[in-house]
XYZ file of N, CA, C and O in Angstrom:
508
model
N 185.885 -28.883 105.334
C 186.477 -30.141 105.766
C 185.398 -31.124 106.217
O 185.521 -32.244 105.723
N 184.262 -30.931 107.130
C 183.271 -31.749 107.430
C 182.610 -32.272 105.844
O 182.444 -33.384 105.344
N 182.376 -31.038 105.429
C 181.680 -31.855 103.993
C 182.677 -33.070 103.100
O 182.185 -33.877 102.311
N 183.646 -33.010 103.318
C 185.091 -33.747 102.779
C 184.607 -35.317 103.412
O 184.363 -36.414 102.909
N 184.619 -34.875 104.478
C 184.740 -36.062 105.661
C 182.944 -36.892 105.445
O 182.788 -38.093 105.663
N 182.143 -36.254 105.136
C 180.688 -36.537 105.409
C 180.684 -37.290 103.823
O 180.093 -38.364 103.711
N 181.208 -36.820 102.903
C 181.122 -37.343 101.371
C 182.302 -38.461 101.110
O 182.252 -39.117 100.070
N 183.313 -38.667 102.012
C 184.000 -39.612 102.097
C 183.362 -40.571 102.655
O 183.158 -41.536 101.919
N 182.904 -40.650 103.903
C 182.182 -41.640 104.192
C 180.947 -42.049 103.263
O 180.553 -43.192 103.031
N 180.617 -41.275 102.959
C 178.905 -41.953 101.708
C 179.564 -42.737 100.618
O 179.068 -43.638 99.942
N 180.835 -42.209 100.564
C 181.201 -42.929 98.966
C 181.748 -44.491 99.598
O 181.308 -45.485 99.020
N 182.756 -44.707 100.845
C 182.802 -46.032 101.147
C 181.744 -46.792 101.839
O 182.144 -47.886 102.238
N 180.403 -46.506 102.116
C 179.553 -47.039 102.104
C 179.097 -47.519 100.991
O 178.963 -48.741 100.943
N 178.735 -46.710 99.799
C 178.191 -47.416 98.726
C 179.363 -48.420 98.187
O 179.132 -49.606 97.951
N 180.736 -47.772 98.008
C 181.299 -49.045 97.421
C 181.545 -50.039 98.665
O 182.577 -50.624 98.336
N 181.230 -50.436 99.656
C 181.252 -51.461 100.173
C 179.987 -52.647 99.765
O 179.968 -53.837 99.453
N 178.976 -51.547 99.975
C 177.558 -51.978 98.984
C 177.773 -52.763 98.506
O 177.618 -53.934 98.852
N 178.452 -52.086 96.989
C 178.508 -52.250 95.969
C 179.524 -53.355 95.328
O 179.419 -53.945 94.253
N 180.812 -53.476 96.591
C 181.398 -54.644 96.656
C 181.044 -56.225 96.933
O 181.675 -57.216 96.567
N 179.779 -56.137 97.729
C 179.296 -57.128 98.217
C 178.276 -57.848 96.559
O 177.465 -57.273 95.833
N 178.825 -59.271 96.516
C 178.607 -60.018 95.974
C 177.203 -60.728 96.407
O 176.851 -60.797 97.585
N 176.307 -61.337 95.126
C 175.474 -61.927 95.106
C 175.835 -63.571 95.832
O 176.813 -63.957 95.191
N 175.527 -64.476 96.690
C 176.189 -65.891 96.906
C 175.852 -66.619 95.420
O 175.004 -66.157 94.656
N 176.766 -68.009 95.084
C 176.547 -68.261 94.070
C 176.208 -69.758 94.737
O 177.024 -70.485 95.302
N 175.093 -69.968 94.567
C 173.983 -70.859 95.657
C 173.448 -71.590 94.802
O 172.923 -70.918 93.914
N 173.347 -72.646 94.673
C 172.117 -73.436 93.542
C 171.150 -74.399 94.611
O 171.434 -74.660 95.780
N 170.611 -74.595 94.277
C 168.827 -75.139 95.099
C 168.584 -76.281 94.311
O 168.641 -76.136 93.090
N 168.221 -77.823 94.961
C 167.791 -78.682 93.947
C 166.822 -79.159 95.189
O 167.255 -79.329 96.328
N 165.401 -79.355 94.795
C 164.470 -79.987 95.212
C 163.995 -81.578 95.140
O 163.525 -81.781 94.020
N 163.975 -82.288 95.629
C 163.213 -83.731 95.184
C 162.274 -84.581 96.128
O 162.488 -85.012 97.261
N 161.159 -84.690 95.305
C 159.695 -85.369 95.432
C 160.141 -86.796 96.441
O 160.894 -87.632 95.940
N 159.896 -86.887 97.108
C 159.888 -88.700 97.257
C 158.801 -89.134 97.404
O 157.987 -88.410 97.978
N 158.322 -90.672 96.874
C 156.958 -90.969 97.836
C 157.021 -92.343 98.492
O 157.740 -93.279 98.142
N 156.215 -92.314 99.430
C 156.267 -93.376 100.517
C 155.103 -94.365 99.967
O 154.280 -94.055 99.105
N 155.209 -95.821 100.744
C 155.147 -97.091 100.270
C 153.588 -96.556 100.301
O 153.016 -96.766 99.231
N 152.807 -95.930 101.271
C 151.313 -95.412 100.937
C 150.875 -94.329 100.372
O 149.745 -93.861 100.509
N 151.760 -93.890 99.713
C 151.590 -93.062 98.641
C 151.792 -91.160 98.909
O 151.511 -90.252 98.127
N 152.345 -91.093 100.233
C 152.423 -90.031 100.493
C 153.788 -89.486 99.540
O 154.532 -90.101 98.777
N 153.734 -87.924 100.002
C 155.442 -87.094 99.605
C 155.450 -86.369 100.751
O 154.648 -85.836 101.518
N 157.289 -86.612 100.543
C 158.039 -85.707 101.328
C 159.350 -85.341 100.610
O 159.884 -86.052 99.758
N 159.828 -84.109 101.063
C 160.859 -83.807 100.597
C 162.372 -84.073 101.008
O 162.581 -84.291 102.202
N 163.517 -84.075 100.067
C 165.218 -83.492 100.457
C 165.183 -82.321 99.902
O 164.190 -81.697 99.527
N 166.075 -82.082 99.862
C 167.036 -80.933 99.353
C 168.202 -80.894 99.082
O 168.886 -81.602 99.822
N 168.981 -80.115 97.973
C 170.567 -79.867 98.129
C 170.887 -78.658 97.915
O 170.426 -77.980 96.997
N 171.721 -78.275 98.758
C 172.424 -76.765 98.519
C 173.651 -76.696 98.190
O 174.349 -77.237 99.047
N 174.427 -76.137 97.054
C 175.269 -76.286 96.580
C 176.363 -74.747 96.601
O 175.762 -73.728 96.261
N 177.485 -74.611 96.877
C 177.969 -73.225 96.450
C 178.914 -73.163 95.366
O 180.121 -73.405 95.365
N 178.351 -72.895 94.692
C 178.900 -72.430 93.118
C 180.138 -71.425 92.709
O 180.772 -71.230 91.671
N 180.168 -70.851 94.126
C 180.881 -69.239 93.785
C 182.383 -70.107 94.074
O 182.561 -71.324 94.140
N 183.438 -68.892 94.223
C 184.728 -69.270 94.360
C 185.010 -68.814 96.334
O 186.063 -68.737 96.968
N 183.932 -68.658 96.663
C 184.400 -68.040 98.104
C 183.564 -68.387 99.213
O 182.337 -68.297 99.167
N 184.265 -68.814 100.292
C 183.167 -69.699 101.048
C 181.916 -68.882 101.988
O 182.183 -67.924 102.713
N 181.038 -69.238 101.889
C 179.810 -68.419 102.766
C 179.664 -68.797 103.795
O 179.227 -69.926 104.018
N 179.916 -68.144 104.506
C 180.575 -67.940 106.657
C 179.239 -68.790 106.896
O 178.274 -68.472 106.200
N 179.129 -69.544 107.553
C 177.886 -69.646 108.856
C 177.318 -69.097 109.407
O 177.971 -68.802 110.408
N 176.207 -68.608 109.451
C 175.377 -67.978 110.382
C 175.198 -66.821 109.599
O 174.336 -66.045 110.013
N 175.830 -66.498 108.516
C 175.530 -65.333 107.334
C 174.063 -65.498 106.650
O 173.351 -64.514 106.447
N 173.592 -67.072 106.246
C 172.897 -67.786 105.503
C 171.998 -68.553 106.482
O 172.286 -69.307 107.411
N 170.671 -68.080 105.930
C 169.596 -69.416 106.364
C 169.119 -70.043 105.305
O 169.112 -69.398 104.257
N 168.642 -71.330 105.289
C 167.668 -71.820 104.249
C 166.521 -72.239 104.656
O 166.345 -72.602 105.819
N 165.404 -72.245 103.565
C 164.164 -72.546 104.263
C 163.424 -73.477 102.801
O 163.610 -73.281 101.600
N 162.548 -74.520 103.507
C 161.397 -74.858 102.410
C 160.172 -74.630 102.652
O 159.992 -74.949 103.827
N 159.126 -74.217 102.153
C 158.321 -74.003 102.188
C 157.167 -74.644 101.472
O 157.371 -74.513 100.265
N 155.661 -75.498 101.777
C 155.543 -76.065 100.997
C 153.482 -75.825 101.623
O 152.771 -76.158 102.571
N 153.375 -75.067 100.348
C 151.912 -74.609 100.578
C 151.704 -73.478 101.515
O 150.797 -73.208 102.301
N 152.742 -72.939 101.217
C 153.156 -71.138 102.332
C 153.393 -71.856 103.425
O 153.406 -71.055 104.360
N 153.614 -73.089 103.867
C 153.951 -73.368 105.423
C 155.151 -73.497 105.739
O 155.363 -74.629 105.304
N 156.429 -73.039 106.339
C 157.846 -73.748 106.746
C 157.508 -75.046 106.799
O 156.595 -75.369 107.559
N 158.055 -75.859 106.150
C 158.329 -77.570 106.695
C 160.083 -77.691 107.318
O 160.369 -78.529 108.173
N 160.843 -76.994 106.898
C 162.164 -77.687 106.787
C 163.156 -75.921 106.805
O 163.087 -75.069 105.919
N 163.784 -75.859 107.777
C 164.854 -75.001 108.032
C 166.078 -74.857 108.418
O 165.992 -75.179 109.604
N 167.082 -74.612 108.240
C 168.454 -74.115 109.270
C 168.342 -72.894 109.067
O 167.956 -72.234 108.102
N 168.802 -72.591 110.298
C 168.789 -71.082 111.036
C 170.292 -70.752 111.763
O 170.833 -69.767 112.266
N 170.598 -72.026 111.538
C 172.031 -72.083 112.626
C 173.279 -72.951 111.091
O 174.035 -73.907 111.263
N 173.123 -72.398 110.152
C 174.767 -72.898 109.166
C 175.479 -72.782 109.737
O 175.712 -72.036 110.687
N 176.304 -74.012 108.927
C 177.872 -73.685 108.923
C 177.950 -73.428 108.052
O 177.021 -73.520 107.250
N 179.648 -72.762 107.641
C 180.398 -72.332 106.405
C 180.638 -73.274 105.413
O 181.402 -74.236 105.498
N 179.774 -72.867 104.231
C 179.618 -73.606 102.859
C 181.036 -73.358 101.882
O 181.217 -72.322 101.244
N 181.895 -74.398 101.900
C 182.753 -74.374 101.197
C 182.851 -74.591 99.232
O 182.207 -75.423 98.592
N 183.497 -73.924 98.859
C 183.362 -73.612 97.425
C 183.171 -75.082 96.817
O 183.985 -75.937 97.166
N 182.377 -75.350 96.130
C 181.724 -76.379 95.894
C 181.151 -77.307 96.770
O 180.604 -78.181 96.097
N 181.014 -77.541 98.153
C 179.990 -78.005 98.812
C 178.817 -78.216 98.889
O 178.078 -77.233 98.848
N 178.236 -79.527 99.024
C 177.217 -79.461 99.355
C 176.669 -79.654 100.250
O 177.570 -79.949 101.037
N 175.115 -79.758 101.152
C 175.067 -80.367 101.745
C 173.244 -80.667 101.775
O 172.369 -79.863 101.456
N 173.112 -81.766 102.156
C 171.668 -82.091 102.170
C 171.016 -82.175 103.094
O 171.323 -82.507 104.239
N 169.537 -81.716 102.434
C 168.417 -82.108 104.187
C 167.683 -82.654 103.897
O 167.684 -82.755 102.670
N 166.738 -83.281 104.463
C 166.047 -84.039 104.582
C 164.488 -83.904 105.167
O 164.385 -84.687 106.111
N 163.647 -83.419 105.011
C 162.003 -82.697 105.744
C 161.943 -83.948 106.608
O 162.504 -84.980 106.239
N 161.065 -83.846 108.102
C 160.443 -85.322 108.381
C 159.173 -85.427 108.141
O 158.600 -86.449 108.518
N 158.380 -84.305 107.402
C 157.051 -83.847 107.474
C 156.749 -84.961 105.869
O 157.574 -85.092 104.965
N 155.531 -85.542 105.913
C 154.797 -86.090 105.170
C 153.566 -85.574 104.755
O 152.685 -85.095 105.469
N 153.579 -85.721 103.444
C 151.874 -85.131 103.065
C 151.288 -86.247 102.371
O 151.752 -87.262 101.853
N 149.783 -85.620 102.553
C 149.079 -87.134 102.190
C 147.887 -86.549 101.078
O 147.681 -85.340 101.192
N 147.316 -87.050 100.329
C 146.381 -86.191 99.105
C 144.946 -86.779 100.587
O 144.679 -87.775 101.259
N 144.370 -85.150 100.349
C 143.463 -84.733 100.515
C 142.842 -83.883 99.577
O 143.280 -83.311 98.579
N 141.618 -83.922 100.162
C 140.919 -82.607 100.142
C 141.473 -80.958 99.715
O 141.216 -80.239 98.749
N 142.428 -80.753 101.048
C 142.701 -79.622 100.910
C 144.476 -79.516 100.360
O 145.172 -78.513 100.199
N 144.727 -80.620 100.220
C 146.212 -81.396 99.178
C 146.102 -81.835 98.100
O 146.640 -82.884 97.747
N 145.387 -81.120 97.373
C 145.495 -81.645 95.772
C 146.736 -81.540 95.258
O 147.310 -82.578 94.930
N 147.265 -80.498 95.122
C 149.102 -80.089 94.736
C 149.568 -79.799 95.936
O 148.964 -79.696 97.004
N 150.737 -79.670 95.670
C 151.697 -79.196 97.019
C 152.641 -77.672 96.472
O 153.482 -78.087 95.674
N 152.691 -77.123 96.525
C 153.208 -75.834 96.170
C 154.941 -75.615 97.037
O 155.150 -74.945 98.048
N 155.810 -76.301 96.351
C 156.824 -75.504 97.000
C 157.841 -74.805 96.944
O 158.166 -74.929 95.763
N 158.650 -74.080 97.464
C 159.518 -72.998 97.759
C 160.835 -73.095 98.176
O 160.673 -72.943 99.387
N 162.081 -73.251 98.010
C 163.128 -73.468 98.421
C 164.115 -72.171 98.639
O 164.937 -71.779 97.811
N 163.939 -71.769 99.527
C 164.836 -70.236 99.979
C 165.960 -70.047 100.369
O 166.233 -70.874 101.238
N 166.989 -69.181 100.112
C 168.004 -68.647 100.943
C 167.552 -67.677 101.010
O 166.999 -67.082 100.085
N 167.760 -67.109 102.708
C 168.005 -65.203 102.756
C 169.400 -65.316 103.116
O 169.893 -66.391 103.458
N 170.302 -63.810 103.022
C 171.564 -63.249 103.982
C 171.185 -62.678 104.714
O 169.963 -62.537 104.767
N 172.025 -62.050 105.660
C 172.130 -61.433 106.738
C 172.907 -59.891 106.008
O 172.739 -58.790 106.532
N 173.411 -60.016 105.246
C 174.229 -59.114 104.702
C 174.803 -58.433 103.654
O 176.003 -58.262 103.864
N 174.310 -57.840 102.295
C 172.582 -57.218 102.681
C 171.619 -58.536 102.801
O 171.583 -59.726 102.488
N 170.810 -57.449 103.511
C 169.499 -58.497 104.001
C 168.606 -58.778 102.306
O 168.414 -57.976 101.393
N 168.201 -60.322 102.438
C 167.868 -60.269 101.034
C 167.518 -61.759 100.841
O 168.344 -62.617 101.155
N 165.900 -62.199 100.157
C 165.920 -63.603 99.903
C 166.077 -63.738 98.606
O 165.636 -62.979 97.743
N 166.889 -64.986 98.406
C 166.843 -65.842 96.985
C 166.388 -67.275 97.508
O 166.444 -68.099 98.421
N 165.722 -66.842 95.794
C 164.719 -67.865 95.472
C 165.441 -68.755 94.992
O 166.020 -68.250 94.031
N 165.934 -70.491 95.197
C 166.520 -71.177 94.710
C 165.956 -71.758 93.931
O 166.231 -71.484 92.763
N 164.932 -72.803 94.185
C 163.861 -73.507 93.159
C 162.484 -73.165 94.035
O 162.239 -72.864 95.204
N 161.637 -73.407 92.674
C 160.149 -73.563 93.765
C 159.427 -74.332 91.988
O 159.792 -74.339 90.813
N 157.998 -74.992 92.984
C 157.512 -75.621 91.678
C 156.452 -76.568 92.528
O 156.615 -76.712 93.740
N 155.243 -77.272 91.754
C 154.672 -77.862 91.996
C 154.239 -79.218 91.755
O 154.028 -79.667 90.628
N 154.087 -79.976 93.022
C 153.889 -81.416 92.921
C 152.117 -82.095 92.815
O 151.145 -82.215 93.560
N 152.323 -82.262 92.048
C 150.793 -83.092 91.966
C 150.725 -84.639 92.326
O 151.775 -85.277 92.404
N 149.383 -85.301 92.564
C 149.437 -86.721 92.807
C 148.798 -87.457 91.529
O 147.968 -87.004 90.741
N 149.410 -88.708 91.543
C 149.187 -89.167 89.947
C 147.968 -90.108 90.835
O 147.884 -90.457 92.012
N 146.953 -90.343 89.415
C 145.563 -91.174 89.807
C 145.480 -92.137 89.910
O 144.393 -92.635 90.204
């Protein structure tokens, strides 16, 4: 009977697993540049799926030259086709050590734990 009970439980663990859905999340990135020639970024996050993704399940992050510029840590619940946009306040300027800008647009869950990669890609400065 314990072995009954010990193999019942393993099997609704995995299919709970196994129930749990990928989010259906899309990521759109965009360049802006300022009147002196700098960039900064928005963002849009979109949910694609048919089922809404709770708050506080989901963070997003940008990343731009391995550095965080731009995060929520604190969502709300993304309704089936929603979007919503952000906005970085961080500016970059071509240097030296800013030739491109390298960036990263992330979701992780909370549940399974797990990042997706929404967009990532690189910005160069024109001459």
């Amino acid at each position: 009977m314990k072995r009954f009970l010990i193999l019942a439980a393993c099997l609704m663990t995995s299919l709970s697993t196994f129930a749990q859905t990928e989010p259906q999340i899309k990521g759109e990135v965009t360049v802006h540049e300022t009147d002196n020639k700098g960039k900064h970024f928005s963002y849009v996050i979109v949910n694609e799926g048919e089922e809404t993704l709770e708050g506080g399940t989901y963070r997003i992050y940008l990343k731009v030259n391995k550095k965080y510029i731009s995060f929520d840590r604190t969502t709300s619940d993304l309704e089936p086709g929603q979007a919503i946009r952000y906005e970085s306040n961080e500016i970059f300027m071509k240097d030296e050590k800013t030739e491109e800008l390298n960036y990263l647009l992330e979701l992780t869950t909370r549940k399974p734990k797990k990042r997706h990669t929404l967009e990532e890609g690189l910005v160069k400065w024109d001459n």
